[in-house]
Coordinates of C-alpha atoms in Angstrom, one line a residue:
L17 CA 0.0 0.0 0.0
Q18 CA 1.3 3.5 -0.8
K19 CA 1.9 6.0 2.0
P20 CA -0.3 4.4 4.7
V21 CA -1.9 7.0 6.9
V22 CA -1.2 5.0 10.0
K23 CA 1.8 2.6 10.0
A24 CA 0.3 0.1 12.4
E25 CA 2.8 -1.9 14.5
P26 CA 3.0 -5.5 13.3
L27 CA 0.4 -7.5 15.0
D28 CA 1.8 -9.7 17.8
K29 CA -0.4 -12.7 17.3
C30 CA 0.7 -14.2 20.6
A31 CA -0.3 -11.1 22.6
V32 CA -3.5 -12.8 24.0
A33 CA -4.7 -11.9 27.5
D34 CA -4.6 -14.9 29.9
S35 CA -8.3 -14.7 30.4
E36 CA -8.9 -15.0 26.6
Q37 CA -6.4 -17.9 25.9
I38 CA -7.8 -21.1 24.4
Q39 CA -5.7 -24.2 24.7
C40 CA -4.2 -25.5 21.6
G41 CA -3.0 -29.1 21.4
L42 CA -2.8 -31.7 24.1
P43 CA -1.9 -30.9 27.7
G44 CA 1.9 -30.9 28.3
I45 CA 2.7 -30.2 24.6
S46 CA 6.2 -28.9 24.0
G47 CA 7.1 -25.5 22.6
A48 CA 8.4 -27.0 19.4
A49 CA 5.3 -29.1 18.9
C50 CA 3.1 -26.1 19.7
D51 CA 4.9 -24.0 17.1
A52 CA 4.5 -26.9 14.5
I53 CA 0.7 -26.6 14.7
N54 CA 0.8 -22.8 14.3
C55 CA 0.0 -21.9 17.9
C56 CA 1.6 -19.8 20.5
F57 CA 3.7 -21.0 23.5
K58 CA 4.2 -19.0 26.6
G59 CA 4.8 -20.1 30.2
Q60 CA 4.3 -23.8 29.4
Q61 CA 0.9 -23.0 27.9
C62 CA 0.1 -23.6 24.2
F63 CA -2.8 -21.4 22.9
Y64 CA -4.3 -20.0 19.7
G65 CA -3.0 -16.7 18.5
R66 CA -4.7 -13.6 17.2
A67 CA -4.9 -14.9 13.6
V68 CA -6.6 -17.6 11.5
T69 CA -5.2 -20.9 12.6
V70 CA -5.9 -23.9 10.3
Q71 CA -5.0 -27.5 11.5
C72 CA -5.5 -30.7 9.6
I73 CA -6.3 -33.7 11.8
R74 CA -5.1 -37.1 10.6
D75 CA -8.6 -38.6 10.9
G76 CA -9.8 -36.3 8.2
Q77 CA -11.1 -33.1 9.9
F78 CA -10.5 -29.4 9.6
V79 CA -9.9 -27.4 12.7
V80 CA -10.1 -23.6 12.0
V81 CA -9.8 -21.0 14.8
V82 CA -10.6 -17.4 13.8
S83 CA -9.6 -14.4 16.0
R84 CA -11.7 -11.2 15.9
D85 CA -8.4 -9.3 15.5
V86 CA -7.7 -10.7 12.1
T87 CA -9.1 -7.5 10.5
L88 CA -9.4 -3.8 11.3
P89 CA -12.0 -2.9 12.4
R90 CA -12.4 -6.1 14.4
L91 CA -14.2 -8.9 12.7
S92 CA -17.7 -9.7 13.9
L93 CA -17.4 -13.4 14.5
D94 CA -21.1 -13.9 14.2
S95 CA -20.9 -12.8 10.5
V96 CA -18.4 -15.6 9.5
H97 CA -19.6 -18.6 7.6
L98 CA -18.2 -21.5 5.5
L99 CA -19.3 -22.5 2.0
G100 CA -21.7 -25.0 3.5
G101 CA -23.5 -22.4 5.6
N102 CA -23.9 -22.1 9.4
D103 CA -25.8 -25.3 10.2
P104 CA -24.0 -28.2 12.0
P105 CA -21.4 -29.5 11.4
C106 CA -20.4 -26.2 9.7
A107 CA -21.4 -24.0 12.7
P108 CA -18.7 -23.1 15.3
V109 CA -18.2 -25.9 17.9
G110 CA -17.2 -23.2 20.4
S111 CA -16.8 -19.5 20.7
T112 CA -15.8 -16.7 23.0
S113 CA -15.9 -12.9 22.6
S114 CA -12.4 -13.2 20.9
F115 CA -12.4 -16.5 19.0
A116 CA -14.6 -18.8 17.0
I117 CA -13.7 -22.5 16.7
Y118 CA -14.7 -24.7 13.8
Q119 CA -14.2 -28.4 13.5
F120 CA -15.8 -30.4 10.7
P121 CA -15.0 -33.3 8.3
V122 CA -12.9 -32.5 5.3
T123 CA -15.7 -33.9 3.1
A124 CA -18.4 -31.6 4.6
C125 CA -19.4 -27.9 4.4
G126 CA -18.9 -27.4 0.7
T127 CA -15.3 -28.7 0.6
S128 CA -13.9 -29.4 -2.8
V129 CA -11.5 -32.3 -3.5
M130 CA -8.5 -32.3 -5.8
E131 CA -6.3 -35.3 -6.4
D132 CA -3.0 -35.9 -8.1
S133 CA -0.6 -38.9 -8.1
R134 CA 1.0 -37.9 -4.8
S135 CA -1.7 -36.3 -2.6
V136 CA -5.3 -35.4 -2.0
V137 CA -6.2 -31.7 -1.3
Y138 CA -9.3 -30.6 0.4
E139 CA -10.2 -26.9 0.0
N140 CA -12.8 -24.7 1.6
R141 CA -13.6 -21.0 1.8
M142 CA -14.6 -18.8 4.8
T143 CA -16.2 -15.4 4.3
S144 CA -18.0 -12.8 6.4
S145 CA -21.2 -10.9 5.8
Y146 CA -21.3 -7.1 6.4
E147 CA -23.8 -4.3 6.8
V148 CA -24.5 -2.1 3.8
G149 CA -25.9 1.4 3.9
I150 CA -27.9 2.2 0.8
G151 CA -28.3 5.9 -0.3
P152 CA -30.1 7.5 -3.2
Y153 CA -26.9 7.6 -5.3
G154 CA -24.7 4.9 -3.9
S155 CA -24.0 2.3 -1.3
I156 CA -21.2 1.9 1.3
T157 CA -20.0 -0.2 4.2
R158 CA -17.8 0.4 7.2
D159 CA -17.6 -3.3 8.2
S160 CA -14.5 -5.4 7.6
H161 CA -14.9 -8.0 4.8
F162 CA -13.1 -11.2 5.6
E163 CA -12.5 -13.9 3.0
F164 CA -9.9 -16.6 2.7
L165 CA -9.2 -20.1 1.2
F166 CA -7.7 -22.9 3.3
Q167 CA -6.5 -26.4 2.4
C168 CA -5.6 -29.7 3.9
R169 CA -3.2 -31.7 1.9
Y170 CA -2.9 -35.4 2.7
S171 CA 0.1 -37.3 1.2
G172 CA 1.0 -40.7 2.4
T173 CA 1.8 -40.3 6.1
S174 CA 2.2 -36.5 6.0
V175 CA -0.5 -33.8 6.6
E176 CA -0.1 -30.2 5.6
A177 CA -2.3 -27.1 6.3
L178 CA -2.3 -24.1 4.0
V179 CA -4.1 -20.7 4.3
V180 CA -4.4 -18.7 1.0
E181 CA -5.6 -15.2 1.7
V182 CA -7.6 -13.4 -1.0
N183 CA -9.0 -9.9 -1.6
S184 CA -5.9 -7.9 -0.8
V185 CA -6.4 -4.2 -1.4
P186 CA -4.5 -2.8 -4.4
P187 CA -2.7 0.5 -4.1
P188 CA -5.0 3.4 -5.0
P189 CA -3.9 5.7 -7.9
P190 CA -2.6 9.2 -6.9
V191 CA -4.7 12.2 -7.8
A192 CA -4.3 16.0 -7.3
A193 CA -6.6 18.5 -9.0
P194 CA -7.4 22.1 -8.0
G195 CA -10.9 23.4 -7.6
P196 CA -12.1 26.4 -9.6
L197 CA -12.4 28.7 -6.5
R198 CA -9.8 29.8 -4.0
V199 CA -11.2 27.5 -1.4
E200 CA -9.1 24.5 -0.4
L201 CA -10.2 21.1 0.9
R202 CA -7.4 19.2 2.7
L203 CA -7.0 16.4 5.1
A204 CA -5.3 16.7 8.5
N205 CA -3.3 13.7 9.8
G206 CA -4.7 13.7 13.3
Q207 CA -1.3 14.1 15.0
C208 CA -0.6 16.9 17.5
V209 CA 2.8 18.5 16.9
T210 CA 2.5 21.5 19.2
K211 CA 2.4 21.8 23.0
G212 CA -0.9 22.5 24.6
C213 CA -3.2 21.4 21.8
A214 CA -6.8 22.3 22.6
D215 CA -9.4 19.6 22.7
G216 CA -10.7 19.1 19.1
D217 CA -7.9 21.1 17.5
E218 CA -5.1 18.6 18.0
A219 CA -6.1 16.7 15.0
Y220 CA -5.6 19.7 12.8
T221 CA -2.1 20.8 13.6
S222 CA -0.4 19.1 10.7
Y223 CA -1.7 18.1 7.2
Y224 CA -0.9 15.6 4.5
S225 CA 1.3 17.0 1.7
D226 CA 0.8 16.3 -2.0
A227 CA 3.5 13.7 -1.8
D228 CA 1.5 11.7 0.8
Y229 CA -1.4 10.9 -1.5
P230 CA -3.0 8.5 -2.0
I231 CA -3.7 7.9 1.7
T232 CA -4.7 4.5 3.0
K233 CA -7.3 4.4 5.8
V234 CA -8.8 1.5 7.7
L235 CA -12.6 1.2 7.8
R236 CA -14.2 3.3 10.5
E237 CA -10.9 5.2 11.0
P238 CA -11.5 8.9 11.4
V239 CA -10.8 11.1 8.4
Y240 CA -10.1 14.7 9.4
V241 CA -11.5 17.1 6.7
E242 CA -10.9 20.8 6.5
V243 CA -12.3 23.4 4.1
H244 CA -11.0 26.9 4.2
I245 CA -11.0 30.2 2.2
M246 CA -7.7 31.1 0.6
E247 CA -6.1 34.6 0.1
R248 CA -8.8 36.5 2.0
T249 CA -8.1 38.8 5.0
D250 CA -11.6 40.1 5.7
P251 CA -12.3 39.0 9.3
N252 CA -16.1 39.4 8.8
I253 CA -16.8 36.9 6.1
V254 CA -17.8 33.4 7.1
L255 CA -17.3 30.1 5.2
M256 CA -20.5 28.1 4.9
L257 CA -20.7 24.4 3.9
G258 CA -23.4 23.3 1.6
R259 CA -23.4 19.7 0.5
C260 CA -20.4 17.5 1.0
W261 CA -20.3 14.1 -0.6
T262 CA -17.9 11.4 -1.9
T263 CA -17.4 9.6 -5.2
S264 CA -15.1 6.9 -6.5
T265 CA -13.6 9.0 -9.3
P266 CA -12.4 12.6 -9.4
S267 CA -15.6 13.8 -11.1
P268 CA -18.1 15.2 -8.6
L269 CA -20.9 14.2 -10.9
S270 CA -19.9 10.5 -11.1
L271 CA -21.8 7.6 -9.5
P272 CA -21.8 6.1 -7.0
Q273 CA -22.0 8.9 -4.5
W274 CA -22.4 9.0 -0.7
D275 CA -23.5 12.2 1.2
L276 CA -21.5 13.3 4.2
R277 CA -23.2 16.6 5.0
I278 CA -26.3 18.3 3.5
D279 CA -26.8 22.0 4.0
G280 CA -23.9 21.8 6.4
C281 CA -25.6 19.2 8.6
P282 CA -24.8 15.5 8.9
Y283 CA -26.4 13.2 6.4
Q284 CA -29.1 11.6 8.7
D285 CA -29.3 8.2 6.8
D286 CA -25.7 7.4 7.7
S287 CA -25.4 5.3 10.8
Y288 CA -22.0 7.0 11.4
L289 CA -22.9 10.7 11.3
T290 CA -20.1 13.1 10.4
T291 CA -19.0 15.3 13.3
L292 CA -18.5 19.0 12.9
V293 CA -15.4 20.3 14.7
P294 CA -16.0 23.9 16.0
V295 CA -13.3 26.3 14.9
T296 CA -12.9 29.0 17.6
G297 CA -10.4 31.6 18.6
S298 CA -8.5 29.0 20.7
S299 CA -7.5 27.2 17.4
G300 CA -4.7 29.8 16.9
L301 CA -6.0 30.6 13.4
Q302 CA -5.9 34.3 12.3
F303 CA -9.4 34.0 10.7
P304 CA -11.3 31.2 12.4
T305 CA -14.5 32.0 10.4
H306 CA -12.7 31.2 7.2
Y307 CA -12.6 27.5 8.2
K308 CA -14.9 24.5 8.5
R309 CA -13.8 21.2 9.9
F310 CA -15.5 17.8 10.2
V311 CA -14.7 14.2 10.8
V312 CA -15.8 11.3 8.7
K313 CA -15.6 7.6 9.6
M314 CA -13.9 5.8 6.7
F315 CA -16.0 3.5 4.5
T316 CA -15.9 1.8 1.1
F317 CA -18.4 1.8 -1.7
V318 CA -20.4 -1.3 -2.4
D319 CA -21.5 -2.6 -5.8
P320 CA -25.3 -2.0 -6.1
A321 CA -25.9 -5.4 -7.8
S322 CA -23.6 -7.9 -6.0
L323 CA -23.2 -5.8 -2.8
A324 CA -19.5 -6.7 -2.9
A325 CA -17.2 -4.1 -1.3
L326 CA -15.3 -2.1 -4.0
K327 CA -11.6 -1.4 -3.6
E328 CA -11.6 2.1 -5.1
T329 CA -10.2 5.5 -4.3
I330 CA -12.6 7.8 -2.5
F331 CA -12.8 11.5 -3.4
I332 CA -14.4 14.1 -1.2
H333 CA -16.3 17.1 -2.6
C334 CA -17.9 20.1 -0.9
S335 CA -20.1 22.9 -2.2
T336 CA -19.4 26.1 -0.3
E337 CA -20.8 29.6 0.3
V338 CA -19.3 32.8 1.7
C339 CA -21.5 34.8 4.0
H340 CA -21.2 38.4 5.2
P341 CA -23.0 39.4 8.5
S342 CA -24.5 42.4 6.7
S343 CA -26.9 40.0 4.9
G344 CA -28.2 38.6 8.2
S345 CA -27.1 35.7 10.4
C346 CA -24.2 33.6 9.1
E347 CA -24.8 30.8 11.6
Q348 CA -25.6 27.4 10.2
S349 CA -28.3 25.5 12.1
C350 CA -29.3 21.9 11.6
T351 CA -32.8 22.5 13.0
R352 CA -33.9 25.5 11.0
K353 CA -33.4 26.8 7.4
R354 CA -30.6 29.4 7.0
R355 CA -31.0 32.6 5.0
D356 CA -29.1 32.5 1.7
P357 CA -26.1 34.7 1.7
P358 CA -25.6 37.2 -1.2
Y359 CA -22.1 36.2 -2.1
Q360 CA -21.6 32.6 -2.9
G361 CA -19.4 30.2 -4.9
R362 CA -18.8 26.5 -5.2
L363 CA -15.8 24.3 -4.6
W364 CA -15.7 21.0 -6.4
G365 CA -13.1 19.5 -4.0
A366 CA -11.5 16.9 -6.2
D367 CA -8.1 17.5 -4.7
C368 CA -8.4 15.0 -1.9
G369 CA -8.4 11.4 -3.1
F370 CA -7.5 8.6 -0.9

């Protein structure tokens, strides 16, 4: 992935709390034997790690243990199912809040069989379902989508387990295009680089540069958006947000689309409402009224026919207006209709693709 927004530390699959550990292997198993069956060994205890563990039993059974930490955001274990569905023997034989355990014959649950002169391979697939939000111009999801293939290979006296992960996310193409007005839409990186950052302002003390794009975000991770007027020094004018929305291409007219804010207010049909961040004098900005900031929880578009999650770049667009107090109130209210300001323009913010 190009220029990830958050370089997450490598997952320590064996960092499992004592209260969440599930025994792997027989009691008294050695560390070497525990490692050989893809489990974790600590303090004379062999247990399943925060990953997908596949084991092939000699009597012809799969054992698959799935951790909720295998994805970000965490996987909803209730949404996971095999090719053969969720009825026994394809249902979990045990589960906790952190793990789901499956054990079933290699000939059951939709398993396919492949043979050659030296071995027999049994292959199955595990996937997860996810919630889809459907809007008038597009559909999105913020749930992790989990899908992988796994195999058991039996050859003479040897048994081999193999996990083949699928649906990796390709790097998004970079994009940078200016809007027609001197209003800029940019993304803050959420990192506080100055002392004494005020609550709410700390996310907007540093910003991504052109070289940072495209930016990779995890589903439901906050995206810090800022729109501001450029090259104006009149302290009386106020920036107003109209509609803010997203597309999967640089064109603001393309489909699918997903609304973020309508008339400056959160899109009410989104289960994760965007949050407006007040810009006050404590922000340290010379002209606070020239700025609008809001936070979006990351999502991905969904194909309207198949409801499959799409791996595409997301572009943010906003229409804007500039208000002067001489025309009346410049406050935006989400409970009553605001008066239209006399001086207005629009920004098609195609300069933030990630």
